[in-house]
Short mmCIF file of C-alpha atoms in Angstrom, two decimals:
data_model
loop_
_atom_site.label_atom_id
_atom_site.label_comp_id
_atom_site.label_asym_id
_atom_site.label_seq_id
_atom_site.Cartn_x
_atom_site.Cartn_y
_atom_site.Cartn_z
CA MET A 24 86.46 117.11 99.85
CA TRP A 25 87.07 116.76 103.57
CA ALA A 26 89.07 119.98 103.61
CA ILE A 27 86.05 121.82 102.21
CA ALA A 28 83.79 120.13 104.76
CA GLN A 29 86.09 121.09 107.65
CA PHE A 30 86.25 124.65 106.42
CA SER A 31 82.45 124.86 106.24
CA LEU A 32 82.06 123.37 109.73
CA LEU A 33 84.09 126.14 111.36
CA LYS A 34 80.80 127.97 112.07
CA MET A 35 80.00 125.29 114.62
CA ARG A 36 82.81 126.61 116.77
CA GLU A 37 81.26 130.05 117.15
CA SER A 38 79.79 131.05 120.52
CA ALA A 39 76.43 131.87 118.88
CA PHE A 40 76.12 128.25 117.75
CA TYR A 41 76.65 126.93 121.29
CA LEU A 42 74.06 129.38 122.61
CA LEU A 43 71.62 128.18 119.93
CA MET A 44 72.19 124.57 121.02
CA ILE A 45 71.42 125.42 124.62
CA VAL A 46 68.18 127.12 123.63
CA ALA A 47 67.25 124.20 121.34
CA ALA A 48 67.90 121.70 124.17
CA LEU A 49 65.63 123.67 126.52
CA ILE A 50 62.87 123.77 123.88
CA CYS A 51 63.13 120.00 123.32
CA LEU A 52 63.03 119.28 127.06
CA PHE A 53 59.96 121.46 127.47
CA THR A 54 58.04 119.96 124.55
CA ASN A 55 58.99 116.40 125.57
CA THR A 56 56.53 116.66 128.44
CA ALA A 57 53.71 116.42 125.84
CA ASP A 58 52.15 113.11 124.78
CA PRO A 59 53.92 111.25 121.95
CA VAL A 60 53.00 112.20 118.44
CA THR A 61 51.37 108.88 117.58
CA GLU A 62 49.23 108.99 120.68
CA GLN A 63 47.98 112.52 119.88
CA VAL A 64 46.37 111.24 116.70
CA ALA A 65 42.89 109.94 117.43
CA ARG A 66 42.71 106.14 117.25
CA GLY A 67 40.28 104.90 114.64
CA SER A 68 40.50 108.00 112.48
CA LEU A 69 41.56 107.74 108.87
CA PHE A 70 44.69 109.86 109.27
CA SER A 71 45.89 107.82 112.26
CA TYR A 72 46.97 105.12 109.80
CA ALA A 73 49.46 107.56 108.30
CA PHE A 74 51.44 107.37 111.55
CA SER A 75 50.54 104.17 113.34
CA GLY A 76 50.00 100.67 112.09
CA ASP A 77 51.23 98.73 115.12
CA ASN A 78 49.97 99.57 118.58
CA ALA A 79 52.92 97.73 120.15
CA ALA A 80 55.51 99.85 118.34
CA PRO A 81 57.48 102.44 120.35
CA SER A 82 56.14 105.97 120.09
CA ILE A 83 57.95 109.04 118.74
CA ALA A 84 58.58 111.49 121.54
CA MET A 85 57.43 115.02 120.97
CA GLY A 86 60.90 116.25 121.94
CA SER A 87 62.39 114.15 119.13
CA CYS A 88 60.06 115.77 116.61
CA VAL A 89 61.05 119.23 117.83
CA ALA A 90 64.73 118.23 117.63
CA LEU A 91 64.20 117.14 114.04
CA ILE A 92 62.43 120.37 113.16
CA ILE A 93 65.28 122.39 114.70
CA SER A 94 67.83 120.34 112.75
CA ILE A 95 65.90 120.93 109.50
CA LEU A 96 65.62 124.67 110.14
CA ILE A 97 69.29 125.21 111.06
CA SER A 98 70.59 123.05 108.19
CA SER A 99 68.25 124.81 105.75
CA PHE A 100 69.38 128.29 106.80
CA TYR A 101 73.01 127.20 106.73
CA GLY A 102 72.79 125.20 103.52
CA SER A 103 70.89 127.86 101.64
CA SER A 104 73.69 130.38 101.97
CA GLU A 105 76.81 128.21 101.67
CA ILE A 106 77.18 127.85 97.90
CA PRO A 107 75.51 131.16 96.89
CA SER A 108 77.82 133.10 99.18
CA ASP A 109 80.85 131.35 97.72
CA ILE A 110 79.64 132.15 94.18
CA SER A 111 78.79 135.79 94.85
CA SER A 112 82.07 136.47 96.72
CA GLY A 113 84.22 134.62 94.16
CA VAL A 114 85.55 132.24 96.81
CA ILE A 115 84.42 129.30 94.68
CA LEU A 116 86.78 130.41 91.90
CA VAL A 117 89.69 130.26 94.32
CA ILE A 118 88.64 126.81 95.54
CA LEU A 119 88.11 125.48 92.04
CA SER A 120 91.52 126.78 91.00
CA LYS A 121 92.99 124.18 93.33
CA PRO A 122 93.02 120.45 92.50
CA VAL A 123 89.51 120.05 93.93
CA GLY A 124 86.95 120.16 91.13
CA ARG A 125 83.26 120.98 91.26
CA LEU A 126 82.22 117.45 92.16
CA ARG A 127 84.45 117.31 95.26
CA TYR A 128 83.43 120.84 96.17
CA LEU A 129 79.74 119.89 96.13
CA ALA A 130 80.41 116.64 98.03
CA GLY A 131 82.32 118.58 100.70
CA LYS A 132 79.51 121.13 101.12
CA TYR A 133 76.88 118.41 101.34
CA ALA A 134 78.93 116.39 103.84
CA ALA A 135 79.46 119.49 106.00
CA ILE A 136 75.75 120.29 106.18
CA VAL A 137 74.85 116.64 106.87
CA ILE A 138 77.41 116.46 109.68
CA MET A 139 76.11 119.69 111.15
CA ALA A 140 72.45 118.58 110.95
CA TYR A 141 73.01 115.16 112.51
CA SER A 142 75.34 116.59 115.18
CA ILE A 143 72.54 118.90 116.27
CA PHE A 144 69.95 116.11 116.19
CA ILE A 145 72.12 113.59 118.06
CA PHE A 146 73.13 116.18 120.68
CA LEU A 147 69.46 116.98 121.37
CA GLN A 148 68.66 113.25 121.53
CA LEU A 149 71.40 112.75 124.09
CA VAL A 150 69.96 115.57 126.15
CA LEU A 151 66.49 113.97 125.99
CA PHE A 152 67.97 110.53 126.83
CA ALA A 153 69.94 111.84 129.81
CA SER A 154 66.96 113.83 131.17
CA SER A 155 64.66 110.79 130.83
CA LYS A 156 67.13 108.18 132.11
CA PHE A 157 68.60 110.01 135.09
CA LEU A 158 66.02 112.70 135.92
CA GLY A 159 62.81 110.97 134.88
CA PHE A 160 61.91 114.05 132.84
CA GLY A 161 59.48 113.59 129.91
CA VAL A 162 56.49 111.45 129.07
CA VAL A 163 58.28 108.83 126.99
CA PRO A 164 61.05 106.87 128.76
CA TYR A 165 64.12 105.89 126.73
CA ASN A 166 64.31 102.45 128.33
CA SER A 167 65.14 100.22 125.37
CA TRP A 168 67.17 100.20 122.20
CA GLN A 169 63.95 99.93 120.15
CA MET A 170 62.76 103.14 121.75
CA ALA A 171 66.05 104.91 120.99
CA LEU A 172 66.08 103.60 117.42
CA ARG A 173 62.49 104.78 116.90
CA GLN A 174 63.59 108.33 117.66
CA LEU A 175 66.46 108.15 115.13
CA ILE A 176 64.55 106.80 112.13
CA PRO A 177 62.75 110.10 111.22
CA ALA A 178 66.16 111.82 111.02
CA LEU A 179 66.79 109.92 107.75
CA ILE A 180 64.67 112.58 106.08
CA LEU A 181 67.52 115.01 106.58
CA LEU A 182 69.54 113.38 103.81
CA PRO A 183 67.15 114.18 100.92
CA LEU A 184 66.04 117.50 102.37
CA ILE A 185 69.60 118.80 102.58
CA ALA A 186 70.26 117.64 99.01
CA ALA A 187 67.09 119.43 97.85
CA ASN A 188 68.08 122.58 99.74
CA ILE A 189 71.49 122.64 98.04
CA THR A 190 69.87 122.16 94.64
CA PHE A 191 67.50 125.05 95.22
CA SER A 192 70.33 127.28 96.48
CA ILE A 193 72.37 126.91 93.28
CA PHE A 194 69.67 128.23 90.95
CA ALA A 195 67.58 130.38 93.36
CA GLY A 196 70.11 131.86 95.76
CA ALA A 197 70.03 131.85 99.57
CA LEU A 198 66.57 133.42 100.08
CA GLY A 199 65.04 131.49 97.20
CA ALA A 200 66.41 128.24 98.55
CA MET A 201 64.75 128.80 101.92
CA ILE A 202 61.43 129.56 100.26
CA PHE A 203 61.60 126.68 97.77
CA THR A 204 62.67 124.20 100.49
CA ALA A 205 59.74 125.21 102.70
CA LEU A 206 57.29 125.00 99.77
CA TYR A 207 58.72 121.69 98.64
CA LEU A 208 58.39 120.12 102.08
CA LEU A 209 54.86 121.49 102.44
CA PHE A 210 53.92 120.15 99.01
CA CYS A 211 55.41 116.76 99.90
CA VAL A 212 53.27 116.58 103.04
CA VAL A 213 50.13 117.43 101.07
CA VAL A 214 50.94 114.81 98.40
CA ALA A 215 51.63 112.22 101.16
CA PHE A 216 48.13 112.68 102.56
CA LEU A 217 46.37 112.66 99.17
CA PRO A 218 45.72 108.88 99.08
CA LEU A 219 44.13 109.02 102.54
CA THR A 220 42.01 111.99 101.51
CA MET A 221 40.89 110.33 98.32
CA ALA A 222 39.79 107.29 100.35
CA LEU A 223 36.99 109.44 101.77
CA PHE A 224 35.38 109.63 98.36
CA PRO A 225 33.37 106.80 96.73
CA ASP A 226 35.23 104.46 94.43
CA GLY A 227 35.11 105.53 90.78
CA MET A 228 34.05 109.08 91.59
CA ILE A 229 37.16 110.47 89.97
CA PRO A 230 38.27 108.48 86.87
CA MET A 231 41.91 107.30 86.85
CA ALA A 232 42.38 108.78 90.33
CA ASP A 233 44.24 105.75 91.70
CA THR A 234 46.72 105.63 88.80
CA LEU A 235 47.33 109.36 88.96
CA LEU A 236 47.79 109.33 92.74
CA PHE A 237 50.16 106.37 92.53
CA GLY A 238 52.45 108.31 90.18
CA ILE A 239 52.35 111.56 92.18
CA HIS A 240 52.62 109.75 95.50
CA TYR A 241 55.92 108.09 94.64
CA LEU A 242 57.53 110.82 92.56
CA PHE A 243 57.99 113.11 95.56
CA LEU A 244 59.57 112.72 98.97
CA ASN A 245 57.03 111.17 101.37
CA PRO A 246 57.62 112.40 104.96
CA LEU A 247 55.09 109.91 106.33
CA PHE A 248 57.35 107.00 105.47
CA TYR A 249 59.75 108.17 108.18
CA PHE A 250 57.13 108.39 110.89
CA HIS A 251 55.01 105.30 110.24
CA ASP A 252 55.37 102.46 112.73
CA MET A 253 56.24 99.95 110.03
CA ALA A 254 59.60 101.71 109.56
CA ILE A 255 61.00 99.94 112.67
CA GLY A 256 61.04 96.54 110.92
CA ALA A 257 64.33 95.31 109.45
CA VAL A 258 63.17 95.04 105.84
CA PRO A 259 61.14 98.28 105.83
CA LEU A 260 64.04 100.14 107.47
CA VAL A 261 66.46 98.96 104.79
CA ALA A 262 63.95 99.97 102.13
CA LEU A 263 63.58 103.36 103.76
CA ILE A 264 67.34 103.86 103.75
CA PHE A 265 67.51 102.99 100.05
CA TYR A 266 64.54 105.27 99.39
CA SER A 267 66.34 108.15 101.18
CA PHE A 268 69.54 107.60 99.23
CA ALA A 269 67.57 107.41 95.95
CA VAL A 270 65.88 110.79 96.47
CA THR A 271 69.17 112.23 97.75
CA SER A 272 70.99 111.03 94.65
CA PHE A 273 68.34 112.56 92.40
CA PHE A 274 68.79 116.01 93.88
CA LEU A 275 72.59 115.75 94.05
CA LEU A 276 72.67 114.84 90.37
CA LEU A 277 70.61 117.96 89.63
CA SER A 278 73.07 119.98 91.74
CA ILE A 279 76.03 118.56 89.87
CA TYR A 280 74.43 119.38 86.55
CA MET A 281 73.62 122.97 87.55
CA LEU A 282 77.03 123.48 89.14
CA PHE A 283 78.80 122.33 85.98
CA THR A 284 76.60 124.49 83.74
CA THR A 285 76.77 127.67 85.85
CA ASP A 286 79.15 130.38 84.74
CA MET A 287 80.93 131.30 87.99
CA ASN A 288 82.58 134.37 86.47
CA ALA A 289 79.22 135.87 85.55
CA ASN A 290 78.03 135.77 89.17
CA THR A 291 81.04 137.71 90.47
CA ARG A 292 80.65 140.72 88.23
#
């Protein structure tokens, strides 16, 4: 498994990847001069409760959000093409002819993409930390471990998103995986805001609305869980980690099923 992961991570040693990291760091530093995300949402509005429930909680720096977006984009582009390219080129047949197996192959690919995504995110966080600590650059100072932890919590969403991206890549190909991942994330955001939107309507206006929304709201990945202030508590954080692993496991199980039922020889003809 680790051999496959190391082979997939060789792209991180290319000069283009280092150039991309420099550009990403400059973008994060520039955007970090903006007000924190939670402070940009108007206090007292209905949608402010989607992000903030505790005024004393540390804010999420805008640079951290941009770092997360960059990590999602790079990991999605990279993850979308990894398995489809191996299948179309026949490389996967060579790998599976070794004592590896499809399960270890999938685990290696997933581990490689996760390592890449978190390496990018942590690198950008270190740049933001150094610029804030030593240069005083940015609106939000990284002056406590609670502040640093607050910036890392939203990155947990990378685990299920990468698993979903791999699942989409197996049955839809590289381009299809990019499209489906973007649509899935957009749909999850819309579903996450549905309960707040429905709260604007009078009670009982839509029959069975609460029951229906409860089912929809918890069947899909909820990005707001990762940005809400309550996530910094010990118990909610543990619950969020279990939630992330549960959604990740669901998509990885789908990937395993599709990988075991896919005829690799048919894709190389």
